[in-house]
Amino acid sequence: MKFNELNLIEPILKALNDERYEIPSPIQEESIPILLQGRDLLGCAQTGTGKTAAFAIPILQMLYQQRENGAPKPKPNSPKVLVLTPTRELATQVAQSFVTYGRYTGLKTIAIFGGVSQNPQTAALRAGVDILVATPGRLNDLIGQKLCDLSDVSMFVLDEADRMLDMGFFPDVKKVIARLPQKRQTLLFSATMPEEIEALANSILDNPETVMVTPVSSTVDSIEQYIYFVDKSNKIKLLINLLEDNKIFSALVFSRTKHGADRIKKALTQAGIETGVIHGDKTQGVRQKALSDFKALRTRILVATDIAARGIDIDELSHVINYDLPNEPETYVHRIGRTGRAGLSGIAISFCNFDEKEYLKDIQKLIGKEIPVVKEHPYPMKILVKTPKQQRPPRPPRGQRSQENQKKPKNSQSNRKANHSKSSNWKRKGKPTKSSE
Ligand code: AMP
């Protein structure tokens, strides 16, 4: 199926064409028609399945059509659509998706979240927004100050509900829900369905359709994965050492930060290894050139940050190297999922320093297995114990993320299963990296 078979309007098809999205992902194919009918939806899906577009596209279409049919523009401080997300990163990403897919609709989206000044956010709200993407704490703050009013919300999305629960945001979420009008369309997305989420789904969804996609973690089974424990200061030496072994014909190297990516590129170039780099501080032109050089094998290595690498598709990529481990375990799955496609064997090598051991635990929990450790290498980790000053604060528990907990919800009206299988090719077309990083 193609996007133009989903009854989408021209302004949205045009934006999807700009993004070079041709084939809807399984969750998009299932959800878009249901949502366009105005139905409530329970989506069991993780990030990486295309779930953001699965809700953003129909929401934008419905709002656009309402506006075309004479619906008034939003009043100051009164959004028409509310999307709640657990983290500021996700809020920013989701809002960016609405902006991207809605760029020809004239609809306005903003993100609000804590940890930054509220003034620009309240000014934007005052100017009138169609779609508000928010984290629950900041939203309740603004509601308390009478700077945001939810009485005009006609569509509500609760995204990553299980993470909201893990992070202790449920009281805030429930406070927000209590402020929403009764008459609305509601969508709830969650990667797992523990009892609390099921109970919440039962209480907020009205006769929902359920769409389930197989967890992304199952898509990495075919990839050979290895861990190298190495001190931070030795990572670059280890990387060069590994690349000197010509079995690594070409590799995508992930860095958590833009500075780090630049440093890696510089060191590899000095070592005589042709290397390109893409991150958010590079212009679109420079990024595209780096990517095309890599695809054409003019450079052997491409160093990338996660956001810059979103949506990049490289056929026949044999190696992914995680120079830094990501702090979100799903990001690990996205990163390594770029190799081993279309039945090819792929290898994912990850460096893990002392500070990253917690991240490794989360990753192993998500993928449901231990990653083999390569013990024999020239730079084994020296730091074994840290002084209390250097220790990181404990991380909040991530809750039950293993596959066993993915229970089928009891309240499903009709359970559909969209197979996010290895053979699905919805992401195979290269799309430009228009990330906002
Ligand atoms: P999400 O699960 O919403 O975080 O999306 C995962 C990634 O897939 C994002 O980088 C999207 O830009 C990309 N994406 C979503 N839908 C499609 C599609 N139909 N075709 C190609 N890429 C897509």
PDB file of C-alpha atoms in Angstrom, residues 148-380:
ATOM      1  CA  CYS A 148      -3.518  27.351  29.226  1.00  0.00           C
ATOM      2  CA  ASP A 149      -7.090  26.141  28.918  1.00  0.00           C
ATOM      3  CA  LEU A 150      -8.032  22.683  27.645  1.00  0.00           C
ATOM      4  CA  SER A 151     -11.754  23.212  27.161  1.00  0.00           C
ATOM      5  CA  ASP A 152     -11.471  23.414  23.337  1.00  0.00           C
ATOM      6  CA  VAL A 153      -9.449  20.193  22.982  1.00  0.00           C
ATOM      7  CA  SER A 154     -11.221  17.819  20.614  1.00  0.00           C
ATOM      8  CA  MET A 155      -8.386  15.327  20.102  1.00  0.00           C
ATOM      9  CA  PHE A 156      -6.124  14.023  22.852  1.00  0.00           C
ATOM     10  CA  VAL A 157      -3.074  11.759  22.489  1.00  0.00           C
ATOM     11  CA  LEU A 158      -1.372  10.113  25.441  1.00  0.00           C
ATOM     12  CA  ASP A 159       1.989   9.017  24.057  1.00  0.00           C
ATOM     13  CA  GLU A 160       4.302   6.454  25.698  1.00  0.00           C
ATOM     14  CA  ALA A 161       1.862   5.882  28.542  1.00  0.00           C
ATOM     15  CA  ASP A 162       4.042   3.185  30.124  1.00  0.00           C
ATOM     16  CA  ARG A 163       6.975   5.570  30.361  1.00  0.00           C
ATOM     17  CA  MET A 164       4.720   8.150  31.976  1.00  0.00           C
ATOM     18  CA  LEU A 165       3.894   5.507  34.543  1.00  0.00           C
ATOM     19  CA  ASP A 166       7.564   4.511  35.054  1.00  0.00           C
ATOM     20  CA  MET A 167       8.558   8.114  35.540  1.00  0.00           C
ATOM     21  CA  GLY A 168       5.865   8.728  38.144  1.00  0.00           C
ATOM     22  CA  PHE A 169       3.822  11.111  35.987  1.00  0.00           C
ATOM     23  CA  PHE A 170       0.462   9.377  36.371  1.00  0.00           C
ATOM     24  CA  PRO A 171      -0.944  11.787  38.983  1.00  0.00           C
ATOM     25  CA  ASP A 172      -0.085  14.702  36.667  1.00  0.00           C
ATOM     26  CA  VAL A 173      -1.527  12.874  33.657  1.00  0.00           C
ATOM     27  CA  LYS A 174      -4.777  12.209  35.496  1.00  0.00           C
ATOM     28  CA  LYS A 175      -4.995  15.875  36.509  1.00  0.00           C
ATOM     29  CA  VAL A 176      -4.678  16.873  32.859  1.00  0.00           C
ATOM     30  CA  ILE A 177      -7.278  14.331  31.745  1.00  0.00           C
ATOM     31  CA  ALA A 178      -9.740  15.674  34.309  1.00  0.00           C
ATOM     32  CA  ARG A 179      -9.557  19.056  32.543  1.00  0.00           C
ATOM     33  CA  LEU A 180     -10.375  17.725  29.085  1.00  0.00           C
ATOM     34  CA  PRO A 181     -13.866  17.946  27.615  1.00  0.00           C
ATOM     35  CA  GLN A 182     -15.810  14.664  27.768  1.00  0.00           C
ATOM     36  CA  LYS A 183     -16.557  14.832  24.061  1.00  0.00           C
ATOM     37  CA  ARG A 184     -13.261  14.220  22.314  1.00  0.00           C
ATOM     38  CA  GLN A 185     -11.316  11.669  20.295  1.00  0.00           C
ATOM     39  CA  THR A 186      -8.694   9.909  22.417  1.00  0.00           C
ATOM     40  CA  LEU A 187      -5.582   7.957  21.417  1.00  0.00           C
ATOM     41  CA  LEU A 188      -3.358   6.068  23.843  1.00  0.00           C
ATOM     42  CA  PHE A 189       0.010   4.640  22.840  1.00  0.00           C
ATOM     43  CA  SER A 190       2.102   2.369  25.005  1.00  0.00           C
ATOM     44  CA  ALA A 191       4.880  -0.120  24.286  1.00  0.00           C
ATOM     45  CA  THR A 192       3.749  -2.398  27.122  1.00  0.00           C
ATOM     46  CA  MET A 193       0.364  -2.910  28.714  1.00  0.00           C
ATOM     47  CA  PRO A 194       0.731  -3.313  32.473  1.00  0.00           C
ATOM     48  CA  GLU A 195      -2.509  -3.359  34.491  1.00  0.00           C
ATOM     49  CA  GLU A 196      -2.395   0.332  35.370  1.00  0.00           C
ATOM     50  CA  ILE A 197      -2.273   1.288  31.693  1.00  0.00           C
ATOM     51  CA  GLU A 198      -5.066  -1.093  30.859  1.00  0.00           C
ATOM     52  CA  ALA A 199      -7.194   0.437  33.612  1.00  0.00           C
ATOM     53  CA  LEU A 200      -6.447   3.935  32.378  1.00  0.00           C
ATOM     54  CA  ALA A 201      -7.200   2.911  28.774  1.00  0.00           C
ATOM     55  CA  ASN A 202     -10.538   1.493  29.897  1.00  0.00           C
ATOM     56  CA  SER A 203     -11.422   4.696  31.661  1.00  0.00           C
ATOM     57  CA  ILE A 204     -10.442   7.202  28.961  1.00  0.00           C
ATOM     58  CA  LEU A 205     -11.084   5.430  25.660  1.00  0.00           C
ATOM     59  CA  ASP A 206     -14.545   5.071  24.204  1.00  0.00           C
ATOM     60  CA  ASN A 207     -15.088   1.907  22.190  1.00  0.00           C
ATOM     61  CA  PRO A 208     -11.500   1.928  20.891  1.00  0.00           C
ATOM     62  CA  GLU A 209      -9.915   0.045  18.037  1.00  0.00           C
ATOM     63  CA  THR A 210      -6.659  -1.625  19.042  1.00  0.00           C
ATOM     64  CA  VAL A 211      -3.582  -1.728  16.854  1.00  0.00           C
ATOM     65  CA  MET A 212      -0.565  -3.760  17.893  1.00  0.00           C
ATOM     66  CA  VAL A 213       2.856  -3.908  16.291  1.00  0.00           C
ATOM     67  CA  THR A 214       5.562  -6.377  17.167  1.00  0.00           C
ATOM     68  CA  PRO A 215       8.207  -4.721  19.333  1.00  0.00           C
ATOM     69  CA  VAL A 216      11.166  -3.271  17.480  1.00  0.00           C
ATOM     70  CA  SER A 217      13.475  -5.344  19.676  1.00  0.00           C
ATOM     71  CA  SER A 218      12.512  -8.451  17.725  1.00  0.00           C
ATOM     72  CA  THR A 219      13.882  -6.885  14.560  1.00  0.00           C
ATOM     73  CA  VAL A 220      17.478  -6.964  15.817  1.00  0.00           C
ATOM     74  CA  ASP A 221      17.702 -10.689  16.386  1.00  0.00           C
ATOM     75  CA  SER A 222      19.584 -11.276  13.162  1.00  0.00           C
ATOM     76  CA  ILE A 223      22.346  -8.799  14.013  1.00  0.00           C
ATOM     77  CA  GLU A 224      25.580  -9.998  15.623  1.00  0.00           C
ATOM     78  CA  GLN A 225      26.201  -7.763  18.610  1.00  0.00           C
ATOM     79  CA  TYR A 226      29.359  -7.253  20.679  1.00  0.00           C
ATOM     80  CA  ILE A 227      30.395  -5.115  23.627  1.00  0.00           C
ATOM     81  CA  TYR A 228      33.881  -3.786  24.291  1.00  0.00           C
ATOM     82  CA  PHE A 229      34.452  -2.481  27.817  1.00  0.00           C
ATOM     83  CA  VAL A 230      36.899   0.374  27.378  1.00  0.00           C
ATOM     84  CA  ASP A 231      37.830   3.540  29.250  1.00  0.00           C
ATOM     85  CA  LYS A 232      36.552   6.739  27.718  1.00  0.00           C
ATOM     86  CA  SER A 233      40.106   7.971  27.087  1.00  0.00           C
ATOM     87  CA  ASN A 234      40.935   4.855  25.063  1.00  0.00           C
ATOM     88  CA  LYS A 235      37.828   4.739  22.879  1.00  0.00           C
ATOM     89  CA  ILE A 236      39.387   6.536  19.939  1.00  0.00           C
ATOM     90  CA  LYS A 237      42.460   4.276  19.994  1.00  0.00           C
ATOM     91  CA  LEU A 238      40.231   1.225  20.091  1.00  0.00           C
ATOM     92  CA  LEU A 239      38.148   2.540  17.201  1.00  0.00           C
ATOM     93  CA  ILE A 240      41.217   3.146  15.050  1.00  0.00           C
ATOM     94  CA  ASN A 241      42.549  -0.266  16.005  1.00  0.00           C
ATOM     95  CA  LEU A 242      39.310  -1.934  14.913  1.00  0.00           C
ATOM     96  CA  LEU A 243      39.153   0.030  11.668  1.00  0.00           C
ATOM     97  CA  GLU A 244      42.695  -0.916  10.798  1.00  0.00           C
ATOM     98  CA  ASP A 245      41.314  -4.397  10.501  1.00  0.00           C
ATOM     99  CA  ASN A 246      40.005  -4.179   6.969  1.00  0.00           C
ATOM    100  CA  LYS A 247      37.196  -6.619   7.604  1.00  0.00           C
ATOM    101  CA  ILE A 248      35.224  -3.530   8.630  1.00  0.00           C
ATOM    102  CA  PHE A 249      34.727  -2.373   5.100  1.00  0.00           C
ATOM    103  CA  SER A 250      32.485   0.513   6.009  1.00  0.00           C
ATOM    104  CA  ALA A 251      30.735   1.540   9.192  1.00  0.00           C
ATOM    105  CA  LEU A 252      28.270   4.014  10.606  1.00  0.00           C
ATOM    106  CA  VAL A 253      29.702   5.290  13.896  1.00  0.00           C
ATOM    107  CA  PHE A 254      27.318   6.815  16.427  1.00  0.00           C
ATOM    108  CA  SER A 255      28.300   9.551  18.831  1.00  0.00           C
ATOM    109  CA  ARG A 256      25.982  10.885  21.541  1.00  0.00           C
ATOM    110  CA  THR A 257      27.084  14.486  20.991  1.00  0.00           C
ATOM    111  CA  LYS A 258      27.887  16.783  18.090  1.00  0.00           C
ATOM    112  CA  HIS A 259      31.279  17.740  19.559  1.00  0.00           C
ATOM    113  CA  GLY A 260      32.091  14.093  20.067  1.00  0.00           C
ATOM    114  CA  ALA A 261      31.198  13.365  16.444  1.00  0.00           C
ATOM    115  CA  ASP A 262      33.563  16.110  15.246  1.00  0.00           C
ATOM    116  CA  ARG A 263      36.348  14.817  17.489  1.00  0.00           C
ATOM    117  CA  ILE A 264      35.968  11.281  16.149  1.00  0.00           C
ATOM    118  CA  LYS A 265      36.032  12.493  12.554  1.00  0.00           C
ATOM    119  CA  LYS A 266      39.183  14.536  13.213  1.00  0.00           C
ATOM    120  CA  ALA A 267      41.011  11.653  14.882  1.00  0.00           C
ATOM    121  CA  LEU A 268      40.058   9.156  12.162  1.00  0.00           C
ATOM    122  CA  THR A 269      41.030  11.545   9.395  1.00  0.00           C
ATOM    123  CA  GLN A 270      44.399  12.106  11.101  1.00  0.00           C
ATOM    124  CA  ALA A 271      44.807   8.340  11.196  1.00  0.00           C
ATOM    125  CA  GLY A 272      44.310   8.264   7.420  1.00  0.00           C
ATOM    126  CA  ILE A 273      40.774   6.836   7.437  1.00  0.00           C
ATOM    127  CA  GLU A 274      38.387   8.683   5.088  1.00  0.00           C
ATOM    128  CA  THR A 275      35.550   9.847   7.303  1.00  0.00           C
ATOM    129  CA  GLY A 276      32.443  11.980   6.943  1.00  0.00           C
ATOM    130  CA  VAL A 277      30.334  13.449   9.722  1.00  0.00           C
ATOM    131  CA  ILE A 278      26.701  14.496  10.024  1.00  0.00           C
ATOM    132  CA  HIS A 279      25.087  16.295  12.914  1.00  0.00           C
ATOM    133  CA  GLY A 280      22.672  19.107  13.578  1.00  0.00           C
ATOM    134  CA  ASP A 281      25.237  21.902  13.267  1.00  0.00           C
ATOM    135  CA  LYS A 282      26.043  20.913   9.699  1.00  0.00           C
ATOM    136  CA  THR A 283      23.982  22.442   6.920  1.00  0.00           C
ATOM    137  CA  GLN A 284      21.587  20.267   4.979  1.00  0.00           C
ATOM    138  CA  GLY A 285      23.903  20.452   1.948  1.00  0.00           C
ATOM    139  CA  VAL A 286      26.952  19.331   3.909  1.00  0.00           C
ATOM    140  CA  ARG A 287      25.000  16.476   5.479  1.00  0.00           C
ATOM    141  CA  GLN A 288      23.699  15.292   2.150  1.00  0.00           C
ATOM    142  CA  LYS A 289      27.171  15.379   0.628  1.00  0.00           C
ATOM    143  CA  ALA A 290      28.602  13.392   3.573  1.00  0.00           C
ATOM    144  CA  LEU A 291      25.817  10.859   3.184  1.00  0.00           C
ATOM    145  CA  SER A 292      26.170  10.495  -0.570  1.00  0.00           C
ATOM    146  CA  ASP A 293      29.970  10.139  -0.254  1.00  0.00           C
ATOM    147  CA  PHE A 294      29.416   7.377   2.260  1.00  0.00           C
ATOM    148  CA  LYS A 295      26.771   5.626   0.183  1.00  0.00           C
ATOM    149  CA  ALA A 296      28.996   5.790  -2.893  1.00  0.00           C
ATOM    150  CA  LEU A 297      31.878   4.346  -0.803  1.00  0.00           C
ATOM    151  CA  ARG A 298      33.972   7.484  -1.347  1.00  0.00           C
ATOM    152  CA  THR A 299      34.300   7.637   2.445  1.00  0.00           C
ATOM    153  CA  ARG A 300      34.617   4.495   4.496  1.00  0.00           C
ATOM    154  CA  ILE A 301      33.220   5.806   7.755  1.00  0.00           C
ATOM    155  CA  LEU A 302      30.279   8.061   8.554  1.00  0.00           C
ATOM    156  CA  VAL A 303      30.083   9.491  12.067  1.00  0.00           C
ATOM    157  CA  ALA A 304      26.595  10.608  13.083  1.00  0.00           C
ATOM    158  CA  THR A 305      24.541  11.788  16.018  1.00  0.00           C
ATOM    159  CA  ASP A 306      21.203  10.076  16.565  1.00  0.00           C
ATOM    160  CA  ILE A 307      18.962  12.883  15.467  1.00  0.00           C
ATOM    161  CA  ALA A 308      21.005  13.638  12.351  1.00  0.00           C
ATOM    162  CA  ALA A 309      20.914   9.950  11.475  1.00  0.00           C
ATOM    163  CA  ARG A 310      17.135   9.646  11.788  1.00  0.00           C
ATOM    164  CA  GLY A 311      15.546   8.410   8.630  1.00  0.00           C
ATOM    165  CA  ILE A 312      18.839   7.631   6.936  1.00  0.00           C
ATOM    166  CA  ASP A 313      18.726   4.427   5.009  1.00  0.00           C
ATOM    167  CA  ILE A 314      21.904   2.857   3.744  1.00  0.00           C
ATOM    168  CA  ASP A 315      21.590  -0.376   1.870  1.00  0.00           C
ATOM    169  CA  GLU A 316      24.180  -3.027   2.536  1.00  0.00           C
ATOM    170  CA  LEU A 317      25.626  -1.448   5.650  1.00  0.00           C
ATOM    171  CA  SER A 318      27.692  -4.147   7.325  1.00  0.00           C
ATOM    172  CA  HIS A 319      28.742  -2.487  10.586  1.00  0.00           C
ATOM    173  CA  VAL A 320      27.293  -0.093  13.113  1.00  0.00           C
ATOM    174  CA  ILE A 321      29.646   1.081  15.843  1.00  0.00           C
ATOM    175  CA  ASN A 322      28.268   2.681  18.984  1.00  0.00           C
ATOM    176  CA  TYR A 323      31.173   4.835  20.063  1.00  0.00           C
ATOM    177  CA  ASP A 324      28.941   5.980  22.915  1.00  0.00           C
ATOM    178  CA  LEU A 325      26.043   3.983  24.229  1.00  0.00           C
ATOM    179  CA  PRO A 326      22.741   5.844  23.967  1.00  0.00           C
ATOM    180  CA  ASN A 327      20.895   6.687  27.183  1.00  0.00           C
ATOM    181  CA  GLU A 328      17.599   5.528  25.654  1.00  0.00           C
ATOM    182  CA  PRO A 329      17.640   1.772  25.008  1.00  0.00           C
ATOM    183  CA  GLU A 330      15.251   2.135  22.049  1.00  0.00           C
ATOM    184  CA  THR A 331      17.883   4.319  20.383  1.00  0.00           C
ATOM    185  CA  TYR A 332      20.285   1.376  20.489  1.00  0.00           C
ATOM    186  CA  VAL A 333      17.733  -0.731  18.649  1.00  0.00           C
ATOM    187  CA  HIS A 334      17.219   2.015  16.044  1.00  0.00           C
ATOM    188  CA  ARG A 335      20.938   2.461  15.573  1.00  0.00           C
ATOM    189  CA  ILE A 336      21.811  -1.165  15.061  1.00  0.00           C
ATOM    190  CA  GLY A 337      18.691  -1.773  12.968  1.00  0.00           C
ATOM    191  CA  ARG A 338      20.468   0.086  10.175  1.00  0.00           C
ATOM    192  CA  THR A 339      22.611  -2.928   9.508  1.00  0.00           C
ATOM    193  CA  GLY A 340      21.529  -6.480   8.769  1.00  0.00           C
ATOM    194  CA  ARG A 341      18.689  -5.371   6.513  1.00  0.00           C
ATOM    195  CA  ALA A 342      17.029  -7.373   3.814  1.00  0.00           C
ATOM    196  CA  GLY A 343      18.475 -10.610   5.065  1.00  0.00           C
ATOM    197  CA  LEU A 344      22.097  -9.354   5.034  1.00  0.00           C
ATOM    198  CA  SER A 345      24.168 -10.173   8.059  1.00  0.00           C
ATOM    199  CA  GLY A 346      25.016  -7.159  10.155  1.00  0.00           C
ATOM    200  CA  ILE A 347      27.432  -6.546  12.993  1.00  0.00           C
ATOM    201  CA  ALA A 348      26.940  -4.041  15.789  1.00  0.00           C
ATOM    202  CA  ILE A 349      29.901  -3.165  17.985  1.00  0.00           C
ATOM    203  CA  SER A 350      29.385  -1.080  21.101  1.00  0.00           C
ATOM    204  CA  PHE A 351      31.929   0.606  23.324  1.00  0.00           C
ATOM    205  CA  CYS A 352      30.930   0.827  26.952  1.00  0.00           C
ATOM    206  CA  ASN A 353      32.839   2.848  29.529  1.00  0.00           C
ATOM    207  CA  PHE A 354      32.280   2.828  33.267  1.00  0.00           C
ATOM    208  CA  ASP A 355      29.610   5.530  33.178  1.00  0.00           C
ATOM    209  CA  GLU A 356      27.647   3.707  30.495  1.00  0.00           C
ATOM    210  CA  LYS A 357      27.150   0.424  32.316  1.00  0.00           C
ATOM    211  CA  GLU A 358      23.648   1.432  33.431  1.00  0.00           C
ATOM    212  CA  TYR A 359      22.719   2.175  29.828  1.00  0.00           C
ATOM    213  CA  LEU A 360      23.956  -1.264  28.860  1.00  0.00           C
ATOM    214  CA  LYS A 361      21.718  -2.853  31.493  1.00  0.00           C
ATOM    215  CA  ASP A 362      18.676  -1.036  30.095  1.00  0.00           C
ATOM    216  CA  ILE A 363      19.562  -2.072  26.547  1.00  0.00           C
ATOM    217  CA  GLN A 364      19.940  -5.736  27.499  1.00  0.00           C
ATOM    218  CA  LYS A 365      16.621  -5.583  29.318  1.00  0.00           C
ATOM    219  CA  LEU A 366      14.900  -4.168  26.240  1.00  0.00           C
ATOM    220  CA  ILE A 367      16.364  -6.625  23.760  1.00  0.00           C
ATOM    221  CA  GLY A 368      15.871  -9.469  26.226  1.00  0.00           C
ATOM    222  CA  LYS A 369      19.374 -10.895  26.018  1.00  0.00           C
ATOM    223  CA  GLU A 370      22.954 -10.344  27.120  1.00  0.00           C
ATOM    224  CA  ILE A 371      25.295  -8.958  24.497  1.00  0.00           C
ATOM    225  CA  PRO A 372      28.546 -10.977  24.257  1.00  0.00           C
ATOM    226  CA  VAL A 373      31.598  -9.147  25.600  1.00  0.00           C
ATOM    227  CA  VAL A 374      34.853  -9.102  23.616  1.00  0.00           C
ATOM    228  CA  LYS A 375      37.461  -9.542  26.339  1.00  0.00           C
ATOM    229  CA  GLU A 376      40.587  -9.811  24.203  1.00  0.00           C
ATOM    230  CA  HIS A 377      41.414  -6.371  22.902  1.00  0.00           C
ATOM    231  CA  PRO A 378      44.348  -3.953  23.302  1.00  0.00           C
ATOM    232  CA  TYR A 379      42.549  -1.440  25.556  1.00  0.00           C
ATOM    233  CA  PRO A 380      40.705  -3.296  28.330  1.00  0.00           C
TER     234      PRO A 380
END
